[in-house]
CSV table of C-alpha atoms in Angstrom, one decimal:
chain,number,residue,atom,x,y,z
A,1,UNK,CA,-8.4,-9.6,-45.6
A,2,UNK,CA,-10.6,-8.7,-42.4
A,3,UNK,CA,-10.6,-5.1,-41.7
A,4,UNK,CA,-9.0,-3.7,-39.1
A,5,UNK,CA,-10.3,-4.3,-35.0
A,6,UNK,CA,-11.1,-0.5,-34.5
A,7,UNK,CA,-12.2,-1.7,-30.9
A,8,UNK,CA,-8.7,-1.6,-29.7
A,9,UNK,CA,-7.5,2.2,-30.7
A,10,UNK,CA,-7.2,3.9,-27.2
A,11,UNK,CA,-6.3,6.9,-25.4
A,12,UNK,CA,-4.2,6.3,-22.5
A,13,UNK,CA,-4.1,8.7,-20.1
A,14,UNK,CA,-1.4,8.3,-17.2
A,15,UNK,CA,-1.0,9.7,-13.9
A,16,UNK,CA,2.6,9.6,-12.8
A,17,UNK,CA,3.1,10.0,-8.9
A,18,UNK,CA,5.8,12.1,-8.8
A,19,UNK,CA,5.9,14.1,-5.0
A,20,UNK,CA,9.6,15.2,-3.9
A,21,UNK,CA,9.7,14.3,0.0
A,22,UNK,CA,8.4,10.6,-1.3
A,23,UNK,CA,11.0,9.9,-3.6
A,24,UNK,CA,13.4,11.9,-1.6
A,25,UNK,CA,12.8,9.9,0.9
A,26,UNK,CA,13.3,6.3,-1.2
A,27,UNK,CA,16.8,7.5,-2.7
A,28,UNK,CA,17.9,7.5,0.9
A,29,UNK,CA,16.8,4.2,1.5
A,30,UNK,CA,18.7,3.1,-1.2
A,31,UNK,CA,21.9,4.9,-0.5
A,32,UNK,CA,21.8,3.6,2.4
A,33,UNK,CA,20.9,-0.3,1.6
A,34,UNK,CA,23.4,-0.6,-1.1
A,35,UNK,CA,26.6,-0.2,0.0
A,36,UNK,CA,26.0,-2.7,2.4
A,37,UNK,CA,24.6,-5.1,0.8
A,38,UNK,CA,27.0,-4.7,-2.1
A,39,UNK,CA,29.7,-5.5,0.3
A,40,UNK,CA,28.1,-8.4,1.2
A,41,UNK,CA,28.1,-9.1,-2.3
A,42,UNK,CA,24.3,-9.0,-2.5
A,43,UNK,CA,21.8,-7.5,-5.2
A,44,UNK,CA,20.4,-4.8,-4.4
A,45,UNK,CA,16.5,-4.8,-2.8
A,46,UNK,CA,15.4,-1.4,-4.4
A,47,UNK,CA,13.1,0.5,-4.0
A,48,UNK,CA,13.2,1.9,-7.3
A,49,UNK,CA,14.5,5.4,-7.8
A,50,UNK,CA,12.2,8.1,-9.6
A,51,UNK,CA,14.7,8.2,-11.9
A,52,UNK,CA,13.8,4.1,-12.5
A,53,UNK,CA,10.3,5.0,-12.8
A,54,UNK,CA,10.2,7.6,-15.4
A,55,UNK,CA,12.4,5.4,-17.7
A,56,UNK,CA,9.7,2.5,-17.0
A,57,UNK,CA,6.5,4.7,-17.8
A,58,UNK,CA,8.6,6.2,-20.5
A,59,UNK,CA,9.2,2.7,-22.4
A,60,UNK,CA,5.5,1.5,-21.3
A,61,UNK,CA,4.2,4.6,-23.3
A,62,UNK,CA,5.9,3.8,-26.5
A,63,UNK,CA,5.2,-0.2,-26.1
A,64,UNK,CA,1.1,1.4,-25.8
A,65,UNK,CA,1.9,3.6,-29.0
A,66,UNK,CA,3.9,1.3,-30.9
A,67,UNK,CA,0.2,-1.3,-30.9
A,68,UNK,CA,-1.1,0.9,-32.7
A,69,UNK,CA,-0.1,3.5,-34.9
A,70,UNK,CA,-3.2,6.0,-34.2
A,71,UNK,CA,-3.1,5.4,-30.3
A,72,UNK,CA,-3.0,8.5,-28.0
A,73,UNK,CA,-0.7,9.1,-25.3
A,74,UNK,CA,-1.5,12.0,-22.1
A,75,UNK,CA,0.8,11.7,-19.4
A,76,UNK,CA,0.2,14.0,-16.0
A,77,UNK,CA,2.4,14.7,-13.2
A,78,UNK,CA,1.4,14.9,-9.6
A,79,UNK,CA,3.8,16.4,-7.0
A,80,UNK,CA,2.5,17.0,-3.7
A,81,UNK,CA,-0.6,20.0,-4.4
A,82,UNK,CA,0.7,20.4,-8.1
A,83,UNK,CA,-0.6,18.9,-11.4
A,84,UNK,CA,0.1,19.7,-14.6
A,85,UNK,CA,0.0,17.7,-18.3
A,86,UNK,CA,3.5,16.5,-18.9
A,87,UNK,CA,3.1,15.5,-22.7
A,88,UNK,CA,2.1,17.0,-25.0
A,89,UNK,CA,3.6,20.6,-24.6
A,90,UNK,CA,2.7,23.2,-26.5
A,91,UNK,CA,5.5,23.5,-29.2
A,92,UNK,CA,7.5,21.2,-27.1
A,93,UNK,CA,8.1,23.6,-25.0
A,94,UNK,CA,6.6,26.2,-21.9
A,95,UNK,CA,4.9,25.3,-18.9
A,96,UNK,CA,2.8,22.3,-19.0
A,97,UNK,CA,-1.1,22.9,-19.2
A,98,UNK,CA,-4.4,21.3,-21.3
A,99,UNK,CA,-4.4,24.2,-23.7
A,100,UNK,CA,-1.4,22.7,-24.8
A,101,UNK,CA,-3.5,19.6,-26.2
A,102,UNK,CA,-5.9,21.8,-27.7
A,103,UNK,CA,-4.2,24.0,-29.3
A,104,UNK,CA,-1.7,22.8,-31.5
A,105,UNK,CA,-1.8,23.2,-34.6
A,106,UNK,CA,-2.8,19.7,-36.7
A,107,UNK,CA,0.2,19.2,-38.3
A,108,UNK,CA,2.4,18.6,-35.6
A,109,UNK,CA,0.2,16.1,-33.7
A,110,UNK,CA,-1.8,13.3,-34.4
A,111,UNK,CA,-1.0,9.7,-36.2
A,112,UNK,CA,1.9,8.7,-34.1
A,113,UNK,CA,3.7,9.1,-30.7
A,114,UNK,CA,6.9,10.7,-31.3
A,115,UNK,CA,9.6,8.8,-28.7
A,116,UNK,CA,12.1,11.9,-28.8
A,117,UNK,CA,9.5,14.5,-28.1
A,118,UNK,CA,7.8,12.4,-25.6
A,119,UNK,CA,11.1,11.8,-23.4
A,120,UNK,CA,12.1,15.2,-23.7
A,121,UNK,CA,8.3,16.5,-23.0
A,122,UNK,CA,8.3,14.1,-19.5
A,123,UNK,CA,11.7,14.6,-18.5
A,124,UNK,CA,11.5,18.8,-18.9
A,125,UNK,CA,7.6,18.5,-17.1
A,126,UNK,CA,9.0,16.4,-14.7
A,127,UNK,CA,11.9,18.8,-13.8
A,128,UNK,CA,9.5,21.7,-14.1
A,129,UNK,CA,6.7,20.2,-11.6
A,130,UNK,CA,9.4,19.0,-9.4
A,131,UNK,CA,10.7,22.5,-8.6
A,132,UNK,CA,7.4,23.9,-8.2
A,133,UNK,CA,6.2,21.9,-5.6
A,134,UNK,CA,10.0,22.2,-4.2
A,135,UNK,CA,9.2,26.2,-4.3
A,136,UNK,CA,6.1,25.7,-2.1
A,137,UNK,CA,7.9,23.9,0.6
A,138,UNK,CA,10.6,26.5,0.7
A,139,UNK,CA,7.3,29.3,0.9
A,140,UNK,CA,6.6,27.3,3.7
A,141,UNK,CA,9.5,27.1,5.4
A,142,UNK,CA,10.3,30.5,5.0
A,143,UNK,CA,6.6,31.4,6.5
A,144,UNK,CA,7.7,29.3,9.6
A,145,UNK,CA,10.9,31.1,9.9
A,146,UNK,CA,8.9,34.3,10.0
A,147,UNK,CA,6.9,33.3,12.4
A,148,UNK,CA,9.6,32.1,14.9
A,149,UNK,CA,11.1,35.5,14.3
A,150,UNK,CA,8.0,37.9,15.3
A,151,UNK,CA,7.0,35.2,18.4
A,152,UNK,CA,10.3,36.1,19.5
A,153,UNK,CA,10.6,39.6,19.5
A,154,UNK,CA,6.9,39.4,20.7
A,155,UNK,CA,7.8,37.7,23.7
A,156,UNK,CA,10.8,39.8,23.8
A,157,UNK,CA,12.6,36.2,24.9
A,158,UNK,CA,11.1,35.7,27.9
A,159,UNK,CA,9.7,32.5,27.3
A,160,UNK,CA,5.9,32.5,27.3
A,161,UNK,CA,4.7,29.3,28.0
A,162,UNK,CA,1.4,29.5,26.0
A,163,UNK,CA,2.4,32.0,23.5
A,164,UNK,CA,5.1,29.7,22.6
A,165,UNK,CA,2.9,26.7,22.6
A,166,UNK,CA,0.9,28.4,20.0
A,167,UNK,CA,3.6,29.7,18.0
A,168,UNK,CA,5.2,26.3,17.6
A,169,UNK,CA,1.8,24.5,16.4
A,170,UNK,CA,2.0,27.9,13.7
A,171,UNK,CA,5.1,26.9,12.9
A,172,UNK,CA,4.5,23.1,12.4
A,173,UNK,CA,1.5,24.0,10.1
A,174,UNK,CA,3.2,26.2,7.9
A,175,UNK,CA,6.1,23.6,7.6
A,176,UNK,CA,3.9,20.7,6.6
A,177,UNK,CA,1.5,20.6,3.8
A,178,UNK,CA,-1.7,20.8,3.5
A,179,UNK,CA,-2.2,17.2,3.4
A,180,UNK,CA,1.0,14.4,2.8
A,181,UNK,CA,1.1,12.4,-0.3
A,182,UNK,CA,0.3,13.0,-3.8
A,183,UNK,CA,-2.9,14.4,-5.3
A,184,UNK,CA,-3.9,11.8,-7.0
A,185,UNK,CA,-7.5,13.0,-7.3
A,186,UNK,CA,-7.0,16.4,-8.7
A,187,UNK,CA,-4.8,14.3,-11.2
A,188,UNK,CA,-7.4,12.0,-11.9
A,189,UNK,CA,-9.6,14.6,-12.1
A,190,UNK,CA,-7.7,16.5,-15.0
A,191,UNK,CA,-7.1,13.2,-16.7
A,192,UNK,CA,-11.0,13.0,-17.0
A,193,UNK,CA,-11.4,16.6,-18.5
A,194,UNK,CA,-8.6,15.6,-20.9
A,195,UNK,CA,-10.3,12.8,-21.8
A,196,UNK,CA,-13.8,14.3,-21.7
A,197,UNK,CA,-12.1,16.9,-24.5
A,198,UNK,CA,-11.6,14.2,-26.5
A,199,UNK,CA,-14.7,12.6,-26.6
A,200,UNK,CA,-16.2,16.3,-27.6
A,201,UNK,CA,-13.8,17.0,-30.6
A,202,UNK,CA,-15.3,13.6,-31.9
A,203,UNK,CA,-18.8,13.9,-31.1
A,204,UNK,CA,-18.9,12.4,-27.7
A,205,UNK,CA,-18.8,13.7,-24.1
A,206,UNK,CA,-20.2,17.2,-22.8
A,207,UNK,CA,-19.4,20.3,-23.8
A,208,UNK,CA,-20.9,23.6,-22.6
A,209,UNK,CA,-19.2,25.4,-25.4
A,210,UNK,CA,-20.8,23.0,-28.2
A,211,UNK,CA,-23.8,24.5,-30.1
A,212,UNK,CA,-25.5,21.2,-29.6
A,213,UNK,CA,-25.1,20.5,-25.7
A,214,UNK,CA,-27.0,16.8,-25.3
A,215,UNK,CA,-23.4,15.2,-26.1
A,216,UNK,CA,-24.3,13.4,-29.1
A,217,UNK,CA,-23.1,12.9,-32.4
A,218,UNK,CA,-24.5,16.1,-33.7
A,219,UNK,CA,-22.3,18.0,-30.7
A,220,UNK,CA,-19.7,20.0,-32.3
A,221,UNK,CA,-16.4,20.8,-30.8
A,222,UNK,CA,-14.8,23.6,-30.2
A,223,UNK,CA,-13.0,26.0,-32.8
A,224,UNK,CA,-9.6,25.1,-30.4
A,225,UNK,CA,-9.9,21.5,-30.6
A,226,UNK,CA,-8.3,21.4,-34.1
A,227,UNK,CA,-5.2,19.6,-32.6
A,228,UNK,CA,-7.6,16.7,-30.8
A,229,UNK,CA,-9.4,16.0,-34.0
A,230,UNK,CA,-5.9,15.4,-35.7
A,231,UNK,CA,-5.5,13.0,-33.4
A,232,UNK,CA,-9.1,11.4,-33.5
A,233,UNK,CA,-9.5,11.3,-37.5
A,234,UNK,CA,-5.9,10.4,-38.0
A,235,UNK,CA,-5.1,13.3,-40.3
A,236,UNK,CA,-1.5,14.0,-38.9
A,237,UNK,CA,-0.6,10.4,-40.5
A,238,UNK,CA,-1.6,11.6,-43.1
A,239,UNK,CA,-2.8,8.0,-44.5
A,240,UNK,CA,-5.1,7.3,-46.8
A,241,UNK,CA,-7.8,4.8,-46.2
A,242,UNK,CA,-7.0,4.9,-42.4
A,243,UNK,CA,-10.1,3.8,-40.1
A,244,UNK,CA,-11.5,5.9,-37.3
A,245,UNK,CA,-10.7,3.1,-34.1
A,246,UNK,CA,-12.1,3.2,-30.7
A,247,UNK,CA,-15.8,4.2,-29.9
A,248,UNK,CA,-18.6,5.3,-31.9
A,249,UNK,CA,-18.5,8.2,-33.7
A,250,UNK,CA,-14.1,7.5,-34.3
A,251,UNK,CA,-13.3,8.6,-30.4
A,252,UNK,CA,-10.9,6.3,-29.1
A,253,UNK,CA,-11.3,4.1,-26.3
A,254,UNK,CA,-9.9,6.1,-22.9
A,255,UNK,CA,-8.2,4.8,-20.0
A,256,UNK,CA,-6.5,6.0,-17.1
A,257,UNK,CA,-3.3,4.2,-16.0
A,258,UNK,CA,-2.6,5.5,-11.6
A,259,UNK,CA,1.5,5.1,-10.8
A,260,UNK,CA,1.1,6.0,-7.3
A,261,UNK,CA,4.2,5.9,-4.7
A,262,UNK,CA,2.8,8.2,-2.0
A,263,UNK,CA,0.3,7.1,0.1
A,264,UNK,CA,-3.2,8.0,0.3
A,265,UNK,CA,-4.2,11.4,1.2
A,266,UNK,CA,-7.4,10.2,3.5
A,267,UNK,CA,-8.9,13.8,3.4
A,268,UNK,CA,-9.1,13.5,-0.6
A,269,UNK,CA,-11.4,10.2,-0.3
A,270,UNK,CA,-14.5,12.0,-1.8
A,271,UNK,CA,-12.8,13.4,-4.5
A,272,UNK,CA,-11.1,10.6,-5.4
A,273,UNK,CA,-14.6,8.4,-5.5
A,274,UNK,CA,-16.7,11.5,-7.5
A,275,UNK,CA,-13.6,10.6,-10.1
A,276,UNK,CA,-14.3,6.9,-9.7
A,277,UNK,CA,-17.9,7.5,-10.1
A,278,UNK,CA,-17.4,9.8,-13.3
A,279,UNK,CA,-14.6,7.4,-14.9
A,280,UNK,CA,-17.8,4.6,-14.6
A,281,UNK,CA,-20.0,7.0,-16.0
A,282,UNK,CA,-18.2,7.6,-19.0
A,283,UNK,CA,-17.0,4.1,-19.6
A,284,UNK,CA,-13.5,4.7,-18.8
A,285,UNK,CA,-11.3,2.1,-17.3
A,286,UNK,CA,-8.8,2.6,-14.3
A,287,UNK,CA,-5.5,0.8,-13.8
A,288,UNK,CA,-3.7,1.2,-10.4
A,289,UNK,CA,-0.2,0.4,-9.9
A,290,UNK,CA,1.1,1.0,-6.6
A,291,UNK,CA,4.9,1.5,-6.0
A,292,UNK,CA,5.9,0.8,-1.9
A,293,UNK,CA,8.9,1.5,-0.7
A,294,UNK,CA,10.7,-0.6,1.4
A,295,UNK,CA,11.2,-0.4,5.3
A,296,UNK,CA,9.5,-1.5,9.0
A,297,UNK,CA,5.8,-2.2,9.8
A,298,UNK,CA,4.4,1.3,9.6
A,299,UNK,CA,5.5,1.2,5.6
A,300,UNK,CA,2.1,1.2,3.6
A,301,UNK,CA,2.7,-1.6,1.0
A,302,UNK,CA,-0.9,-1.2,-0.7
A,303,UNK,CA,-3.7,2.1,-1.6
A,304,UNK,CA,-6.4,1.3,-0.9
A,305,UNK,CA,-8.0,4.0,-3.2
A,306,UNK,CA,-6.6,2.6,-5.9
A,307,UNK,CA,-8.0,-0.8,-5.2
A,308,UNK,CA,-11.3,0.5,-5.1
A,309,UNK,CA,-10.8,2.7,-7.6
A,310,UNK,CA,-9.8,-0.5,-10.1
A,311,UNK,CA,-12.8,-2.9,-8.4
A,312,UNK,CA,-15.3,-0.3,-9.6
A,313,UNK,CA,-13.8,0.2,-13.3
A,314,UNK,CA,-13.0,-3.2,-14.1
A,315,UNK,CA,-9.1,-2.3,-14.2
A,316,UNK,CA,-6.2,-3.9,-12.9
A,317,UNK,CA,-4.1,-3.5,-9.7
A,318,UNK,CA,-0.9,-4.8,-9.1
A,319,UNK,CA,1.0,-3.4,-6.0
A,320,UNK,CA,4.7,-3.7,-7.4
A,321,UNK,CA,7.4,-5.4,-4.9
A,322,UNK,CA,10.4,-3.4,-4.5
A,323,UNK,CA,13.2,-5.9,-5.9
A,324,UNK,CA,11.1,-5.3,-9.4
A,325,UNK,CA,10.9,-1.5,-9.3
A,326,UNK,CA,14.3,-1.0,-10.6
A,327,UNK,CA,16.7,-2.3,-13.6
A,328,UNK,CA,14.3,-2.6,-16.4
A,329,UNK,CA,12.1,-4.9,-14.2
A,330,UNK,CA,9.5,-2.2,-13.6
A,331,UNK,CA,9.0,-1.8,-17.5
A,332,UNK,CA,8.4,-5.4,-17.5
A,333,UNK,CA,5.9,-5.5,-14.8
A,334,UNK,CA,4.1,-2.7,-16.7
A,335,UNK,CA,4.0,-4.1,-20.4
A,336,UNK,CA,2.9,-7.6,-18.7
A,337,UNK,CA,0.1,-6.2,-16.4
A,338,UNK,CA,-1.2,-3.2,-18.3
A,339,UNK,CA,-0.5,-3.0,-21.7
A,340,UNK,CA,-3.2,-5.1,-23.4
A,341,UNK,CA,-6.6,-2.9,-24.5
A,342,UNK,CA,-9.2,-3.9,-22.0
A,343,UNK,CA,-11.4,-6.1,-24.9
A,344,UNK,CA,-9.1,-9.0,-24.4
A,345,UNK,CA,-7.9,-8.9,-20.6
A,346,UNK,CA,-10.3,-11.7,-19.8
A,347,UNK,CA,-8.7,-14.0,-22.3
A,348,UNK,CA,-5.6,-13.7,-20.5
A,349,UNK,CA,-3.8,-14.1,-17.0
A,350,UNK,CA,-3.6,-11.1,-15.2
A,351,UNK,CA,-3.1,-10.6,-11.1
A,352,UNK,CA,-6.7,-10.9,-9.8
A,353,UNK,CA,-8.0,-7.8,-7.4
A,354,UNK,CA,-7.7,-9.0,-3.5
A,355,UNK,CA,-11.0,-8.7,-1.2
A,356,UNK,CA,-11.4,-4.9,-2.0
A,357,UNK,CA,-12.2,-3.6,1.7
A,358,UNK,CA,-15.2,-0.9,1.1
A,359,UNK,CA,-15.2,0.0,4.5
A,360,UNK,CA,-15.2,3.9,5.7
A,361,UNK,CA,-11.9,5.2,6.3
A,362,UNK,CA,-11.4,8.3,9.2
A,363,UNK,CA,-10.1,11.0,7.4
A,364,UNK,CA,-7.7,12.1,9.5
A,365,UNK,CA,-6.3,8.8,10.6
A,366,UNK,CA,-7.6,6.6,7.6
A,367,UNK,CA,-7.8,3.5,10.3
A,368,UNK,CA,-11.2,1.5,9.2
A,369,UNK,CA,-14.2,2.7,11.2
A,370,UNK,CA,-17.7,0.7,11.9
A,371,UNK,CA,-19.0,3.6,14.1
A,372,UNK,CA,-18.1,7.2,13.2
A,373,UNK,CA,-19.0,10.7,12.8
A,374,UNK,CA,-20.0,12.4,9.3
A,375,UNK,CA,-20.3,16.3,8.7
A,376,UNK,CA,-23.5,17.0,7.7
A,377,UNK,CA,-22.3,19.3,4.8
A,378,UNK,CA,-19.2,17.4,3.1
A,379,UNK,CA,-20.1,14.2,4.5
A,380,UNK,CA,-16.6,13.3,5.9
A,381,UNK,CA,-16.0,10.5,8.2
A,382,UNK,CA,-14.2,11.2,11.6
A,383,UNK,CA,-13.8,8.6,14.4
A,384,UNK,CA,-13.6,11.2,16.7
A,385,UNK,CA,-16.2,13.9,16.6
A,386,UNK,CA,-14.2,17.1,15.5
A,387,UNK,CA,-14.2,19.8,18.1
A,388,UNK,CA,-15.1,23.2,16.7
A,389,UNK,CA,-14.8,22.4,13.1
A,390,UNK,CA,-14.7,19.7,10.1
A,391,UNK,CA,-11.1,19.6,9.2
A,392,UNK,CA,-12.2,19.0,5.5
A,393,UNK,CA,-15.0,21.3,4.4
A,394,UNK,CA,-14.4,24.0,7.6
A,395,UNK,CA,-18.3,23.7,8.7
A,396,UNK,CA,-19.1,24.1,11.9
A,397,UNK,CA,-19.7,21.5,14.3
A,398,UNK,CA,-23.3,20.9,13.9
A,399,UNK,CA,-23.5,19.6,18.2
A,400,UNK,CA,-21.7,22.6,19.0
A,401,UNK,CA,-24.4,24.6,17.1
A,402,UNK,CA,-27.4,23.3,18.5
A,403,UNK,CA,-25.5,23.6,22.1
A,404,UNK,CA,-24.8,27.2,22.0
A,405,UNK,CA,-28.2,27.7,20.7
A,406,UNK,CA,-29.7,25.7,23.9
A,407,UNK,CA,-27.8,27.4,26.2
């Protein structure tokens, strides 16, 4: 009998979109659409609830574990600035963080994915990031209440034009954040470290607490990466005569799976690419799966981050319709698309990436720009040529500069 293919043991690691006002915003699109479609005895048209989609990604992580019994499961959260690592917890319980992963002790991880622990891990994260990021925007709001308050008794109510001009532009900062939508590239960002700590408890990847620091076999990991190396070498199985799948040196083979429902956040476009750029690096695959919601012709229906993001990696995008986010279709779409290791996806049929637009975006608009203005210290791209300031990095205009210097 052959031996076993070790080329498909992987690590999955997934970002899960998971920003309040977004999904807020798609359960009032369904209780609104429902009822009146019901009573016009017609199905429902989604979008899919959050509630929907953590049941799908749920099921999708236990179809991944269940191909193979020595598989590895991360999944991070991402609500509006917050990011944490949803499963595994630390002890199954307390805040969410990537000591967690390291610092378990081995014989409570490794060898298999546990389907209780993981629901309850998700769910609990979930609830815990949720409110978090749901804390913030109350801090905000009460900052803009406070402000309101002390314009007022500045003014002593009589109405200052530009004093109250200014205090309502304070007041609409400190109600929005700092950017809308998700950040997806501080999550893809920890999924690489996560990953990257994997790859040094086998041997792999860079470490600057490893005696060795080239990275190579002869690297060794860290005295807390006991838990990891359960789950690299198999021990929490606890099976005798078990391989070591995945890469050289027994790492498994990572890859990052992107559920993204917010749209892009344009200021976070060089982040987002340094991640891109490091995932290629390190031979790590990207997945993007993009869930719209439904609604006129200003609803964004496609990321175009996550395209690139997927043309770059060699991973697969699939931007999900709204009648298939919901009732169990959502896990289908997921186990269909996404689910096979990325040694065989060529042998199969899987949806083919659209003409990836590489384009510069303006990162305050995100329109698609042929002309535009870059700061010479973050190199952002404006379509207008910011005034004082870049909006991204806070340098100052570099026109503006050699003007007042001139004059």
């Amino acid at each position: 009998m052959p031996p076993a293919n070790t080329h498909d043991r992987s690590l999955l690691t997934l970002v899960l979109d998971l920003t309040p006002s977004t999904w807020g915003e798609r359960d009032l699109q369904r209780s609104d659409s429902d009822p009146k479609r019901f009573a016009a005895n017609k199905r429902s048209i989604g979008p899919g609830r959050l509630e929907d989609v953590l049941s799908s990604t749920i099921a999708f992580c236990l179809a991944f574990a269940a191909l193979r019994r020595d598989n590895t499961v991360v999944v991070i959260g991402v609500a509006d600035d917050e990011v944490a690592v949803l499963y595994p917890r630390k002890g199954g319980a307390g805040r969410s963080s990537m000591a967690s992963i390291v610092h378990d002790p081995a014989d409570t991880v490794g060898g298999k994915v546990d389907a209780a622990a993981l629901n309850e891990s998700v769910r609990l994260g979930v609830a815990e990031l949720v409110e978090r990021a749901a804390d913030k925007a109350e801090e905000r709001a009460d900052k803009a209440e406070q402000i309101a308050d002390d314009d007022m008794k500045e003014k002593g109510g009589d109405g200052g034009g530009s004093a109250s001009a200014s205090a309502a532009a304070d007041v609409t900062g400190a109600l929005s954040p700092a950017t809308p939508g998700a950040a997806i590239a501080s999550g893809v960002t920890v999924a690489l470290c996560v990953i990257n700590r994997f790859m040094v408890a086998a041997g792999r990847g860079v470490s600057a607490l490893a005696s060795d620091r080239s990275g190579g076999p002869g690297a060794s990991a860290p005295d807390g990466d006991g838990g990891i190396m359960a789950l690299i070498t198999g021990q929490g199985s606890k099976k005798k005569g078990s391989t070591n799948g995945g890469g050289p040196g027994g790492a498994p083979t990572p890859r990052i799976l992107i559920v993204q429902a917010s749209e892009d956040r344009t200021g976070d476009y060089n982040a987002f690419m340094n991640g891109t750029f490091a995932a290629i690096k390190g031979n790590v695959v990207i997945d993007g799966c993009f869930v719209p919601g439904v609604g006129g012709q200003n609803q964004i229906k496609q990321s175009a981050f996550l395209e690139q993001a997927c043309d770059r990696t060699g991973g697969v995008y699939l931007s999900v319709p709204s009648p298939a986010q919901f009732g169990g279709a959502l896990t289908a779409v997921l186990v269909s698309v996404f689910l096979s290791p990325a040694s065989i996806r060529k042998r199969i049929n899987l949806p083919a990436l659209p003409e990836v637009d590489f384009r510069p975006r303006c990162f305050e608009t995100g329109e698609t720009v042929d002309i535009a203005h870059v700061c010479n210290q973050c190199l952002s791209i404006f379509k207008n040529c910011p005034k004082d300031t870049c909006p991204t990095c806070g340098a100052a205009n570099a026109k503006k500069k050699k003007r007042a210097k001139h004059s």
